[in-house]
Coordinates of C-alpha atoms and ligand atoms in Angstrom, one line a residue:
M231 CA 127.7 101.0 304.5
C232 CA 125.8 99.3 307.0
G233 CA 123.9 96.2 306.5
I234 CA 121.1 94.6 308.0
V235 CA 119.9 90.5 308.3
G236 CA 117.2 88.8 309.9
Y237 CA 116.1 85.3 310.5
L238 CA 113.2 83.6 312.2
G239 CA 112.9 79.9 311.9
E240 CA 113.9 76.5 313.2
K241 CA 117.8 76.3 311.7
N242 CA 120.9 77.4 313.2
T243 CA 119.9 81.4 313.8
K244 CA 123.5 82.5 315.1
E245 CA 125.2 80.9 311.8
I246 CA 122.6 82.1 309.3
L247 CA 122.9 85.8 310.5
L248 CA 126.9 85.6 310.8
D249 CA 126.7 84.2 307.1
G250 CA 124.3 86.9 306.0
L251 CA 126.5 89.7 307.4
K252 CA 129.7 88.1 306.0
E253 CA 127.9 88.3 302.8
L254 CA 127.4 92.4 303.2
E255 CA 131.1 92.7 304.2
Y256 CA 131.9 94.4 301.0
R257 CA 129.7 97.2 301.6
G258 CA 132.4 98.3 304.4
Y259 CA 131.2 98.6 308.2
D260 CA 133.3 99.1 311.5
S261 CA 131.6 97.3 313.8
A262 CA 128.8 94.4 313.7
G263 CA 126.1 92.6 316.3
I264 CA 123.3 90.1 316.5
A265 CA 120.5 89.6 319.0
V266 CA 118.7 86.2 318.9
L267 CA 115.2 85.9 320.8
E268 CA 115.1 82.4 321.9
N269 CA 112.5 80.9 324.2
G270 CA 111.7 84.3 325.5
N271 CA 115.4 85.3 326.1
F272 CA 117.7 87.8 324.4
S273 CA 121.5 86.8 323.5
N274 CA 123.5 89.6 322.2
F275 CA 126.6 90.2 321.1
K276 CA 128.3 93.3 319.4
A277 CA 132.2 94.1 318.1
V278 CA 134.0 96.7 316.8
G279 CA 136.5 95.9 313.4
K280 CA 136.2 92.8 311.3
L281 CA 133.2 90.2 311.4
V282 CA 136.0 87.9 312.9
N283 CA 135.7 89.4 316.0
L284 CA 132.0 88.8 316.5
E285 CA 132.6 85.4 315.2
D286 CA 135.1 85.2 318.1
K287 CA 132.6 86.4 321.0
T288 CA 129.8 83.9 319.7
K289 CA 132.0 81.1 319.2
D290 CA 130.3 79.1 322.4
Y291 CA 126.9 80.5 321.7
E292 CA 124.2 77.8 320.4
T293 CA 120.9 78.7 319.0
K294 CA 118.7 75.1 319.7
G295 CA 115.6 75.7 318.3
F296 CA 113.1 78.5 316.7
A297 CA 114.7 81.6 317.3
A298 CA 114.0 85.4 315.8
G299 CA 117.0 86.7 315.0
I300 CA 118.0 90.2 313.6
G301 CA 122.4 91.5 312.9
H302 CA 123.7 94.3 311.5
T303 CA 127.3 95.5 310.3
R304 CA 127.5 99.6 310.9
W305 CA 129.5 101.9 309.1
A306 CA 129.9 104.7 311.5
T307 CA 128.2 107.7 311.2
H308 CA 126.2 109.0 314.1
G309 CA 129.2 108.8 316.9
K310 CA 132.3 106.4 316.5
P311 CA 132.7 103.0 315.9
T312 CA 132.4 101.7 319.3
E313 CA 130.3 98.3 320.7
L314 CA 127.8 100.7 322.2
N315 CA 127.1 102.3 319.0
A316 CA 127.2 99.1 317.3
H317 CA 123.5 98.0 316.4
P318 CA 121.5 96.0 317.5
H319 CA 120.4 98.6 320.3
L320 CA 118.4 97.7 323.4
G321 CA 115.4 98.8 325.0
E322 CA 114.0 97.5 328.3
S323 CA 112.7 94.1 326.3
S324 CA 113.3 94.5 322.5
Y325 CA 116.4 95.1 320.0
V326 CA 116.5 96.9 317.0
V327 CA 118.6 97.5 314.1
H328 CA 118.2 100.0 311.3
N329 CA 120.3 101.6 308.1
G330 CA 119.9 104.7 307.1
I331 CA 119.1 107.9 309.1
I332 CA 116.4 109.0 311.6
E333 CA 116.3 113.3 310.9
N334 CA 114.3 114.2 313.9
Y335 CA 115.6 111.7 316.4
A336 CA 117.3 114.7 318.5
E337 CA 113.7 115.7 319.3
I338 CA 112.3 112.1 320.3
K339 CA 115.7 111.7 322.2
K340 CA 115.0 115.0 324.1
E341 CA 111.4 113.7 325.0
L342 CA 112.6 110.5 325.8
I343 CA 115.1 111.5 328.3
R344 CA 113.0 114.0 329.8
K345 CA 110.6 111.4 330.9
G346 CA 113.4 109.4 331.9
V347 CA 114.8 107.2 329.3
T348 CA 118.4 106.2 329.9
F349 CA 120.4 106.3 326.7
L350 CA 123.7 104.0 325.9
S351 CA 124.9 104.9 323.0
Q352 CA 125.7 108.2 320.5
T353 CA 123.5 107.1 317.5
D354 CA 119.9 108.0 316.3
T355 CA 118.7 104.4 316.1
E356 CA 118.4 104.0 319.5
V357 CA 115.6 106.4 319.6
I358 CA 113.6 103.8 317.6
V359 CA 113.4 100.8 320.1
H360 CA 113.0 103.4 322.7
Q361 CA 110.1 105.3 321.2
F362 CA 108.4 101.5 320.8
E363 CA 108.5 100.7 323.9
K364 CA 107.4 104.0 325.6
N365 CA 104.4 103.5 323.0
L366 CA 104.2 99.7 323.9
K367 CA 102.8 101.0 327.4
S368 CA 100.1 102.9 325.7
E369 CA 99.3 101.0 322.9
L370 CA 97.1 97.7 322.7
N371 CA 99.4 95.3 320.9
A372 CA 103.0 95.8 320.1
L373 CA 102.0 95.6 316.4
K374 CA 99.9 98.8 317.3
A375 CA 103.0 100.4 319.1
F376 CA 105.1 99.5 316.3
S377 CA 103.3 101.2 313.3
K378 CA 102.7 104.6 315.7
T379 CA 106.8 104.3 316.1
I380 CA 107.2 104.6 312.6
S381 CA 104.7 107.2 311.9
E382 CA 106.8 109.2 314.5
L383 CA 109.9 108.7 312.6
N384 CA 111.0 111.7 309.8
G385 CA 114.1 110.5 307.4
A386 CA 115.3 107.4 305.7
Y387 CA 115.1 103.7 307.4
A388 CA 114.9 99.8 307.0
I389 CA 114.0 98.9 310.7
L390 CA 114.2 95.4 312.2
L391 CA 112.8 95.0 315.5
V392 CA 112.4 92.1 317.9
T393 CA 110.7 92.2 321.7
K394 CA 109.9 89.9 323.9
S395 CA 106.6 91.3 324.1
E396 CA 105.6 89.2 320.8
P397 CA 108.2 86.7 320.9
D398 CA 108.0 84.6 317.7
T399 CA 108.0 87.7 315.2
I400 CA 110.1 89.9 313.4
F401 CA 108.5 93.7 313.1
F402 CA 110.0 95.5 310.2
A403 CA 109.4 98.7 308.2
K404 CA 111.0 100.2 305.0
H405 CA 111.3 104.3 303.8
G406 CA 114.4 105.1 301.8
S407 CA 116.5 102.0 302.9
P408 CA 116.2 99.1 301.1
M409 CA 115.1 95.9 302.4
L410 CA 113.9 92.6 301.1
V411 CA 112.0 89.5 302.5
G412 CA 112.9 86.1 301.5
I413 CA 111.1 82.9 301.9
S414 CA 112.5 79.1 302.1
C415 CA 109.3 76.5 301.8
D416 CA 110.0 73.5 301.8
D417 CA 107.1 72.1 299.7
N418 CA 106.7 75.1 297.8
E419 CA 108.4 75.6 294.4
G420 CA 109.1 78.7 292.4
S421 CA 105.8 79.7 292.4
S422 CA 105.4 83.5 292.2
E423 CA 101.9 83.4 293.9
R424 CA 102.6 82.2 297.4
D425 CA 100.1 80.7 299.8
N426 CA 100.8 83.7 302.8
T427 CA 99.6 81.4 305.6
M428 CA 102.2 78.8 304.9
S429 CA 104.4 77.7 307.6
C430 CA 108.0 78.5 306.7
E431 CA 111.2 80.5 307.8
K432 CA 111.7 84.1 306.7
Y433 CA 115.1 85.8 305.6
F434 CA 115.3 89.5 306.0
A435 CA 118.3 91.6 304.5
S436 CA 119.3 94.5 303.1
S437 CA 120.2 93.5 299.8
D438 CA 120.2 90.2 297.9
T439 CA 123.7 88.5 298.3
P440 CA 122.8 87.4 302.3
L441 CA 119.5 85.3 301.1
I442 CA 121.5 83.6 298.2
G443 CA 121.7 79.8 299.0
H444 CA 118.3 80.5 301.3
C445 CA 115.7 81.7 299.6
S446 CA 114.3 81.2 296.0
D447 CA 111.9 84.0 296.0
V448 CA 111.8 87.4 297.7
N449 CA 109.4 90.1 298.4
Y450 CA 111.2 94.0 298.1
F451 CA 109.6 96.3 300.3
E452 CA 108.2 99.6 299.1
D453 CA 108.9 102.9 300.9
G454 CA 106.1 103.1 303.5
D455 CA 105.8 99.4 303.9
Y456 CA 105.7 98.3 307.5
G457 CA 104.1 95.1 309.5
Y458 CA 105.3 91.9 311.0
V459 CA 106.4 88.3 310.6
T460 CA 105.8 84.8 312.1
S461 CA 106.4 81.4 310.7
D462 CA 103.1 81.5 309.5
E463 CA 102.5 84.3 307.9
I464 CA 104.0 87.7 306.5
V465 CA 101.7 91.0 307.0
I466 CA 102.4 94.0 305.1
F467 CA 100.8 97.3 305.2
D468 CA 101.2 100.0 303.1
K469 CA 102.4 103.9 304.0
D470 CA 98.4 104.6 304.4
G471 CA 97.9 101.6 306.6
A472 CA 96.4 99.2 304.4
K473 CA 97.2 95.6 304.1
K474 CA 98.6 94.4 301.0
D475 CA 100.2 91.1 299.9
P476 CA 103.5 90.6 299.0
I477 CA 104.9 89.8 295.5
F478 CA 107.6 87.7 295.3
S479 CA 109.5 87.3 292.5
A480 CA 112.6 84.9 292.1
L481 CA 115.7 85.3 293.5
S482 CA 118.8 85.6 290.9
Q483 CA 121.3 83.1 292.4
N484 CA 124.2 84.8 291.2
K485 CA 126.1 86.6 294.0
L486 CA 128.8 88.7 292.1
S487 CA 125.5 90.0 289.9
A488 CA 123.4 90.4 293.3
Q489 CA 126.1 92.6 294.5
K490 CA 126.0 94.7 291.6
D491 CA 122.5 95.5 292.5
G492 CA 122.0 95.1 288.8
F493 CA 124.8 97.3 287.1
R494 CA 126.9 95.9 284.6
F495 CA 129.8 96.9 286.3
F496 CA 130.9 98.0 290.3
M497 CA 132.2 101.2 289.2
E498 CA 128.7 102.1 287.3
K499 CA 126.9 101.1 290.7
E500 CA 129.5 103.1 292.3
I501 CA 128.8 106.3 290.0
Y502 CA 125.0 106.0 290.8
E503 CA 125.8 105.6 294.6
Q504 CA 127.7 108.8 294.8
S505 CA 124.3 110.8 295.9
D506 CA 124.0 108.2 298.9
V507 CA 127.3 108.4 299.8
I508 CA 128.1 112.3 299.9
S509 CA 124.8 112.2 302.0
D510 CA 127.1 109.8 304.3
T511 CA 129.8 112.0 304.0
L512 CA 128.1 115.1 304.8
M513 CA 125.8 113.7 308.1
G514 CA 126.3 115.4 311.1
R515 CA 129.2 117.5 309.7
V516 CA 127.0 120.5 308.1
G517 CA 125.4 122.4 310.5
D518 CA 123.0 125.2 310.1
E519 CA 125.8 128.0 309.5
E520 CA 128.7 126.2 310.2
I521 CA 130.7 123.0 309.4
H522 CA 131.4 120.7 312.8
F523 CA 134.2 118.1 312.5
D524 CA 133.8 116.4 316.3
E525 CA 136.7 114.0 314.8
L526 CA 139.1 117.2 314.7
D527 CA 140.6 118.7 318.1
K528 CA 140.9 122.8 316.8
T529 CA 144.3 123.1 318.2
L530 CA 145.5 121.0 315.3
F531 CA 145.5 124.4 313.5
N532 CA 147.1 126.4 316.2
G533 CA 150.7 128.1 314.9
I534 CA 149.7 126.4 311.4
N535 CA 150.7 128.9 308.5
E536 CA 150.7 126.4 305.4
I537 CA 149.0 123.4 304.5
K538 CA 150.9 120.9 302.3
L539 CA 148.7 118.6 300.5
C540 CA 150.3 114.8 299.5
A541 CA 148.8 112.1 297.8
C542 CA 148.6 109.9 294.6
G543 CA 146.3 109.6 291.2
T544 CA 142.7 110.4 292.0
S545 CA 143.2 111.3 295.6
Y546 CA 146.3 113.9 294.2
H547 CA 143.3 115.2 291.6
A548 CA 141.0 115.8 294.9
A549 CA 143.8 117.4 296.9
M550 CA 144.7 119.8 294.0
T551 CA 140.9 120.8 293.5
A552 CA 141.3 121.2 297.9
S553 CA 144.4 123.8 297.0
Y554 CA 141.8 126.2 295.3
L555 CA 139.4 126.2 298.3
F556 CA 141.8 126.3 300.8
E557 CA 143.1 129.7 299.3
R558 CA 139.9 131.0 298.1
Y559 CA 138.3 130.4 301.5
S560 CA 140.6 129.1 304.3
K561 CA 143.0 132.1 303.1
I562 CA 145.6 129.7 304.1
R563 CA 148.9 129.4 302.1
T564 CA 148.1 125.5 300.3
T565 CA 150.8 123.3 298.8
L566 CA 150.8 120.6 296.8
E567 CA 152.7 117.2 296.4
I568 CA 152.8 114.0 294.2
A569 CA 153.6 111.8 297.4
S570 CA 156.1 109.6 295.0
E571 CA 158.4 112.7 293.9
F572 CA 158.1 114.3 297.5
R573 CA 159.7 111.4 299.1
Y574 CA 162.8 111.6 296.9
R575 CA 163.5 115.2 296.7
D576 CA 165.0 116.0 300.3
P577 CA 161.7 118.6 301.0
I578 CA 162.1 121.1 303.4
M579 CA 159.5 120.9 306.0
S580 CA 158.5 123.6 308.9
K581 CA 157.0 123.2 312.0
D582 CA 154.2 126.0 311.2
T583 CA 152.8 123.3 308.2
L584 CA 150.3 121.4 308.4
F585 CA 150.8 118.1 306.4
V586 CA 147.8 116.4 305.0
V587 CA 147.8 113.1 303.2
I588 CA 145.0 112.0 301.0
S589 CA 144.1 108.1 300.4
Q590 CA 141.1 105.8 299.4
S591 CA 143.1 102.8 301.3
G592 CA 145.3 104.4 303.7
E593 CA 147.8 102.1 302.2
T594 CA 149.4 103.4 299.3
A595 CA 153.2 102.8 299.9
D596 CA 154.3 106.6 298.5
T597 CA 151.5 108.4 300.0
L598 CA 152.7 106.4 303.4
E599 CA 155.9 107.0 303.2
T600 CA 155.4 110.9 302.9
L601 CA 153.1 110.9 306.0
K602 CA 156.1 109.1 307.9
M603 CA 158.5 111.5 306.7
A604 CA 156.0 114.7 308.1
K605 CA 155.9 113.0 311.2
K606 CA 159.4 112.6 311.8
A607 CA 159.9 116.1 311.3
G608 CA 157.7 116.9 313.7
L609 CA 154.9 118.3 311.3
K610 CA 151.0 117.9 312.6
T611 CA 149.5 115.5 310.0
L612 CA 145.6 114.9 309.2
V613 CA 144.6 112.0 307.0
I614 CA 141.5 112.6 304.7
C615 CA 140.8 108.3 304.0
N616 CA 138.0 106.4 302.9
V617 CA 139.1 103.2 304.9
D618 CA 139.1 103.4 309.3
N619 CA 141.9 101.6 310.8
S620 CA 144.3 101.4 307.7
S621 CA 148.1 102.6 308.3
M622 CA 147.8 105.9 307.3
V623 CA 144.6 106.6 309.8
R624 CA 146.7 104.5 312.4
L625 CA 149.8 106.8 311.7
A626 CA 148.2 110.2 311.7
D627 CA 147.7 112.7 314.8
A628 CA 144.2 113.6 313.3
C629 CA 141.5 111.8 311.0
I630 CA 138.3 112.6 309.0
L631 CA 136.7 109.7 307.3
T632 CA 135.2 110.2 303.9
R633 CA 132.5 107.5 304.6
A634 CA 132.3 106.3 300.6
G635 CA 131.9 103.0 301.7
I636 CA 133.9 100.2 299.8
E637 CA 134.8 100.9 296.5
K638 CA 135.7 97.9 293.9
G639 CA 136.0 99.6 290.8
V640 CA 139.7 100.0 290.3
A641 CA 139.2 103.0 288.7
S642 CA 138.2 105.5 291.6
T643 CA 134.6 107.5 291.6
K644 CA 133.0 107.9 294.9
A645 CA 136.0 108.0 296.8
F646 CA 137.0 111.3 294.6
A647 CA 133.7 112.6 295.3
T648 CA 133.5 111.8 298.9
Q649 CA 137.2 113.5 299.5
V650 CA 136.0 116.6 297.4
T651 CA 133.2 116.6 299.5
V652 CA 135.4 116.5 302.4
F653 CA 137.5 119.5 301.4
W654 CA 135.0 121.8 300.2
M655 CA 133.6 121.5 304.3
L656 CA 137.3 121.6 305.5
S657 CA 138.0 124.9 303.7
L658 CA 135.1 126.4 305.6
Y659 CA 135.6 124.6 309.0
I660 CA 139.2 126.7 308.5
A661 CA 137.7 129.8 307.5
K662 CA 135.5 129.9 310.3
L663 CA 138.3 128.8 312.8
K664 CA 140.7 131.6 311.2
N665 CA 138.0 134.1 310.6
S666 CA 138.9 134.3 307.1
L667 CA 135.2 134.3 305.7
E668 CA 132.2 136.5 307.0
D669 CA 129.7 134.2 308.4
Q670 CA 127.1 134.8 305.7
K671 CA 129.6 133.6 303.2
I672 CA 129.9 130.5 305.0
A673 CA 126.3 130.1 305.8
R674 CA 125.9 129.8 302.2
Q675 CA 128.7 127.8 301.3
V676 CA 126.8 125.6 303.8
S677 CA 123.8 125.1 301.9
L678 CA 125.4 124.6 298.8
L679 CA 127.0 121.8 300.3
R680 CA 123.5 120.2 301.1
E681 CA 122.8 120.2 297.3
I682 CA 125.3 118.1 296.1
P683 CA 123.6 115.1 296.6
T684 CA 120.7 116.1 294.3
H685 CA 123.2 117.4 292.0
V686 CA 125.1 114.0 291.9
K687 CA 122.0 111.8 290.9
V688 CA 122.2 110.4 287.4
T689 CA 119.3 110.5 285.5
D690 CA 118.2 108.0 282.8
E691 CA 118.3 110.8 279.9
M692 CA 121.6 111.8 281.0
H693 CA 123.2 108.4 280.9
E694 CA 121.5 107.7 278.0
R695 CA 122.7 110.6 276.1
I696 CA 126.2 109.9 277.3
K697 CA 125.8 106.1 276.4
R698 CA 124.9 107.3 272.6
L699 CA 127.7 110.1 272.5
S700 CA 130.3 107.4 273.5
K701 CA 130.3 105.5 270.2
R702 CA 131.8 108.6 268.5
Y703 CA 135.1 108.9 270.7
L704 CA 136.6 105.2 270.2
H705 CA 139.4 106.2 268.2
G706 CA 141.1 109.2 267.0
H707 CA 144.7 110.0 268.2
G708 CA 144.0 111.0 271.8
F709 CA 141.9 113.0 274.1
F710 CA 142.2 116.4 275.5
F711 CA 140.0 117.2 278.9
I712 CA 140.4 120.9 279.7
G713 CA 139.6 123.1 282.4
R714 CA 140.2 126.2 284.4
D715 CA 140.7 126.7 288.7
V716 CA 139.3 123.7 289.9
F717 CA 137.7 122.0 286.7
Y718 CA 141.7 121.4 285.7
P719 CA 141.7 119.3 288.5
L720 CA 138.7 117.5 287.5
A721 CA 139.8 117.6 283.8
L722 CA 142.9 115.4 285.1
E723 CA 140.3 113.1 286.9
G724 CA 138.4 112.9 283.5
A725 CA 141.4 112.0 281.5
L726 CA 142.9 109.7 283.9
K727 CA 139.7 107.9 284.5
L728 CA 139.4 107.5 280.7
K729 CA 142.8 106.2 280.3
E730 CA 142.2 104.0 283.4
I731 CA 139.9 102.1 281.6
S732 CA 139.7 102.8 278.0
Y733 CA 143.3 102.4 277.2
L734 CA 143.1 105.3 275.1
H735 CA 145.3 108.4 275.5
A736 CA 144.4 110.9 277.2
E737 CA 145.5 114.5 279.3
G738 CA 144.4 116.7 281.5
Y739 CA 145.1 120.1 280.6
P740 CA 144.9 124.0 282.0
S741 CA 142.4 125.2 279.3
G742 CA 144.7 128.4 279.1
E743 CA 148.0 126.6 279.0
M744 CA 146.8 124.9 275.1
K745 CA 147.9 127.5 273.4
H746 CA 151.4 127.6 274.8
G747 CA 152.0 124.1 272.9
P748 CA 149.0 121.4 273.1
I749 CA 147.2 123.0 270.4
A750 CA 149.8 122.3 267.8
L751 CA 147.8 118.6 268.1
A752 CA 144.5 120.1 267.0
D753 CA 142.6 118.5 263.8
P754 CA 139.5 116.7 263.7
E755 CA 141.0 113.5 265.7
L756 CA 142.3 115.1 268.8
F757 CA 139.0 115.0 271.0
T758 CA 138.6 117.6 273.2
I759 CA 136.4 117.4 276.3
A760 CA 135.9 120.9 277.5
L761 CA 134.5 121.7 280.9
L762 CA 132.6 125.4 280.9
P763 CA 130.8 126.3 284.2
E764 CA 129.1 129.1 284.0
H765 CA 130.0 130.1 287.4
L766 CA 133.6 130.3 287.0
H767 CA 135.3 132.1 284.7
Y768 CA 133.5 131.3 282.0
E769 CA 134.3 133.9 278.9
K770 CA 138.4 133.1 279.4
S771 CA 137.0 129.5 279.3
K772 CA 135.2 130.0 276.1
S773 CA 137.8 131.7 274.2
N774 CA 139.9 128.8 274.9
V775 CA 138.0 126.0 273.7
E776 CA 137.0 128.3 270.7
E777 CA 140.9 128.7 269.8
L778 CA 141.0 124.7 269.7
S779 CA 137.6 124.5 267.4
A780 CA 138.7 127.3 264.7
R781 CA 141.9 124.5 264.6
D782 CA 139.1 121.9 263.6
S783 CA 139.6 119.5 267.4
T784 CA 136.6 117.9 267.7
I785 CA 135.0 119.5 270.4
C786 CA 132.5 118.0 273.2
A787 CA 131.6 120.6 275.6
I788 CA 130.2 120.1 279.3
S789 CA 128.3 123.3 280.6
A790 CA 124.4 124.5 281.5
L791 CA 125.1 127.3 278.8
E792 CA 124.4 125.8 275.2
F793 CA 127.7 126.3 273.1
D794 CA 127.4 126.5 269.5
K795 CA 131.2 125.9 268.4
A796 CA 130.3 122.5 270.0
D797 CA 130.5 119.3 267.8
D798 CA 129.0 117.7 271.0
F799 CA 127.1 119.5 274.0
V800 CA 126.2 117.5 277.3
Q801 CA 123.9 119.9 279.0
I802 CA 124.2 119.8 282.7
S803 CA 121.5 121.4 285.1
T804 CA 121.6 125.0 285.8
C805 CA 123.3 125.7 289.5
Q806 CA 123.7 128.0 292.3
D807 CA 127.5 127.6 292.2
Y808 CA 130.3 126.5 290.5
M809 CA 131.3 123.7 292.9
L810 CA 128.1 122.3 292.5
E811 CA 128.6 122.7 288.7
F812 CA 131.8 120.8 289.5
F813 CA 130.1 117.5 290.8
E814 CA 128.0 117.7 287.5
M815 CA 130.4 117.7 285.1
M816 CA 132.4 114.9 287.3
I817 CA 129.4 112.6 286.9
V818 CA 129.6 113.0 283.0
V819 CA 132.9 112.9 282.5
Q820 CA 132.7 109.5 284.7
L821 CA 130.0 108.1 283.0
L822 CA 131.4 109.0 279.3
S823 CA 134.8 107.5 280.2
L824 CA 132.4 103.9 281.2
E825 CA 130.7 104.0 278.3
I826 CA 133.6 104.5 276.2
S827 CA 135.3 101.4 277.9
I828 CA 132.2 99.4 277.6
R829 CA 132.2 99.9 274.0
L830 CA 135.7 99.0 273.5
G831 CA 135.0 95.8 275.2
N832 CA 137.3 96.1 278.2
D833 CA 136.6 94.8 281.6
V834 CA 135.6 98.0 283.5
D835 CA 136.1 97.1 287.0
M836 CA 139.8 95.5 286.8
P837 CA 141.5 97.3 283.9
R838 CA 145.1 95.8 282.9
N839 CA 148.0 96.3 284.7
L840 CA 146.3 98.1 287.7
A841 CA 145.4 97.4 291.8
K842 CA 142.8 98.6 293.6
S843 CA 145.8 99.4 296.4
V844 CA 149.5 100.1 295.3
T845 CA 150.8 99.1 298.5
V846 CA 154.4 98.8 296.7
E847 CA 156.4 101.7 295.1
Ligands
M6R291 O1 144.2 104.5 297.8 P1 144.5 106.0 297.1 O2 143.6 107.0 297.0 O3 145.9 106.2 298.1 O4 145.4 105.6 295.7 C1 145.9 106.5 295.4 C2 146.1 106.2 293.6 O5 146.7 104.6 293.8 C3 144.7 105.6 292.9 O6 143.5 106.9 293.1 C4 144.8 105.5 291.7 O7 145.0 106.5 291.0 C5 143.4 105.1 291.5 N1 143.0 104.0 290.3 C6 142.3 106.1 290.5 O8 141.2 105.6 289.6

C-alpha cells in the first residue's frame, strides 16, 4: 500500500526521506520517488521496483542545507507501476505525493486538459498538482490556492505538496487516509504543549514508523485538516477553515508495535485492514454496470471451454469458492486441483483449458511447478497473485494482482479476502464476455461487489462478542466447520485458520456430508461452527445442523437469522446476497481463530512449524 514521508529542515533530507520510505516498505509497493526543493530548485528521482533502485538513482545526489522534501512508495491502482506513474507528480513548479483516491479526478482532468494542461501519468494524483497551479493563477497566495484545491477534491487522501511559490514550506491535507507530523526540537523535551512558533525541523509520514528515532512528539491529523509547515510554524485548519493548534502526543519508540498500528498482532491488523484493501482490489475494476480488467487481453478467453484452478492452502480455498462462481455466473466448466497432488499425477491437459494458479506470494513451489507444467503443455495461463514481479507473475501469460498489500501474519486473511473478491469480479467479467448472464443480473452483482468493504468492517461489538465467546472453545476433541456451496470452502478456510494458530484439531466439511460418517463423533465436546447463510440453501443447512444438535454436539451458529438450536450464536447483519454473507462470516471465523489462539497464549503471527512462503516441496 502507498506510503508518504516528508521532511523540512537542515539535515540530510535525501537520507531522511529514503530511510523513511524504507520504514514503510513492509506495506508493499511497486515504485518509489522523492522530490526535494533546495535553494529554489527541485531535484526529483523516481524508480520502479525496490527502493535499492531509487537509492541507486540518487547515489550522486546530496542535499547540503535547508530543504523541503517529500517522498512516496506507490502500490499501483490507477495505472501500471511505471516511473511516469510513480509519485511525486510534477506540475510546472510544484510536486505532490498522495495516498488514497481522488474519486472525481476524471472530471477535473477533463477540464484541465480542455484548458491546455498536459498530463504525464495515468494516475488520479496528478490532477492535484495541476489544479493547484491553476488555482495559484487566480488566488492571492499558495495557501489559498491549496485550500481551494482541497475543497474541490472528492475521495480519500493524505497529501503533501511543495511549490516554488512558497519554497520553505510543505503544504498538507488529510481526509480518510492517515498522516501525522512530528517535531524534533533540540531545546524542548517531552512537553505536550509545544510552542508552535519554535524553530525546528518537521517530519511527515503516513504512519508512525518513519518518525521513530527522529521525533519525540507527533500530531495526528484529523479528517478535514489541511495547512502548511515552515521551520517556524505548524499551521492547521480544520474542515471548516478554522485555525486549530496541533495536539502533540509522545511517540512510542517501538518500531514493531508501530508497524502493528496498535493492534496486538499483524494478523489482527490485517483482519481489520480488509475493508480498505478490498476497496483497492475493486478500484478501477468495478464499472457502472460491468467489470473491467485493463490488465487482461480478452483474447485470453478465446477457444476456452474449461478453467482449471490450481493452488495450495488458503489460496486453494479461494479457488474452490471461484469454482462455484464460475459455473454459476460464467457458465464455464471449472475444475479444481491441489497443486502438490496435480504435479505428480500425470494429468491430462487439453488446450481448450485456461490454467489459473492462485497464490498470495507467487513463490509457492508446488503451485509454481504446476504453472510450468501447464505452460509446457501449451495451455494458456493466468495467475491471481498478491506480489508483483514474483516468479508466477513473471511466468504466466496474464496476471491479476489482488492488491492486498504485504501480508505479515503467517495465517492468511486479507490475501484470501482479496482473492475471493477478484474471483467474484472475474466470474462476472467472463459472464459478460460469454454472454452467459443477462446484463441486468451482471449489473446487480456489480453493485453488490461495491458493498463488500462495508460488510467486512470489524465492529467493536462483533469483536467483543467473539472475544467473550472464545473462552468456551479452548478444549474439546475437535471442531467441525460446516457449510454448503461457497460456504464449504469458507468452512475449510475457517478450520485451516483455527488449526494453524490454535493447534486445535479442526476440519471443514460440507454440511450435507456430516451424516455420511463424521456425525458419529458428535457429543458435547465436539464443537460445530455452522455457517448458515440466509440467502443460500438456508433450510437444508439448518436441517444438517439440527441433526448435529440432536446428537448433542456443541453448536456455534453464524447467521443473520436467529437459530434456537444453537448453544452459541453470532449474528451477522442482514445482507442482500449470499456473497455478502460470505464476507461477513469470513470475518467471524477469522476473529474466532485469532481470539482462541490469543487465549491459548500462542504466537499468532508466527505459528509453530509454519512458514509464510513455502518455497520447498
Ligand atoms: O503464497 P500462497 O498463497 O501460494 O501460499 C499457499 C499456502 O501456503 C498458504 O495459503 C497457507 O496455507 C497459509 N498459511 C494459510 O493461512
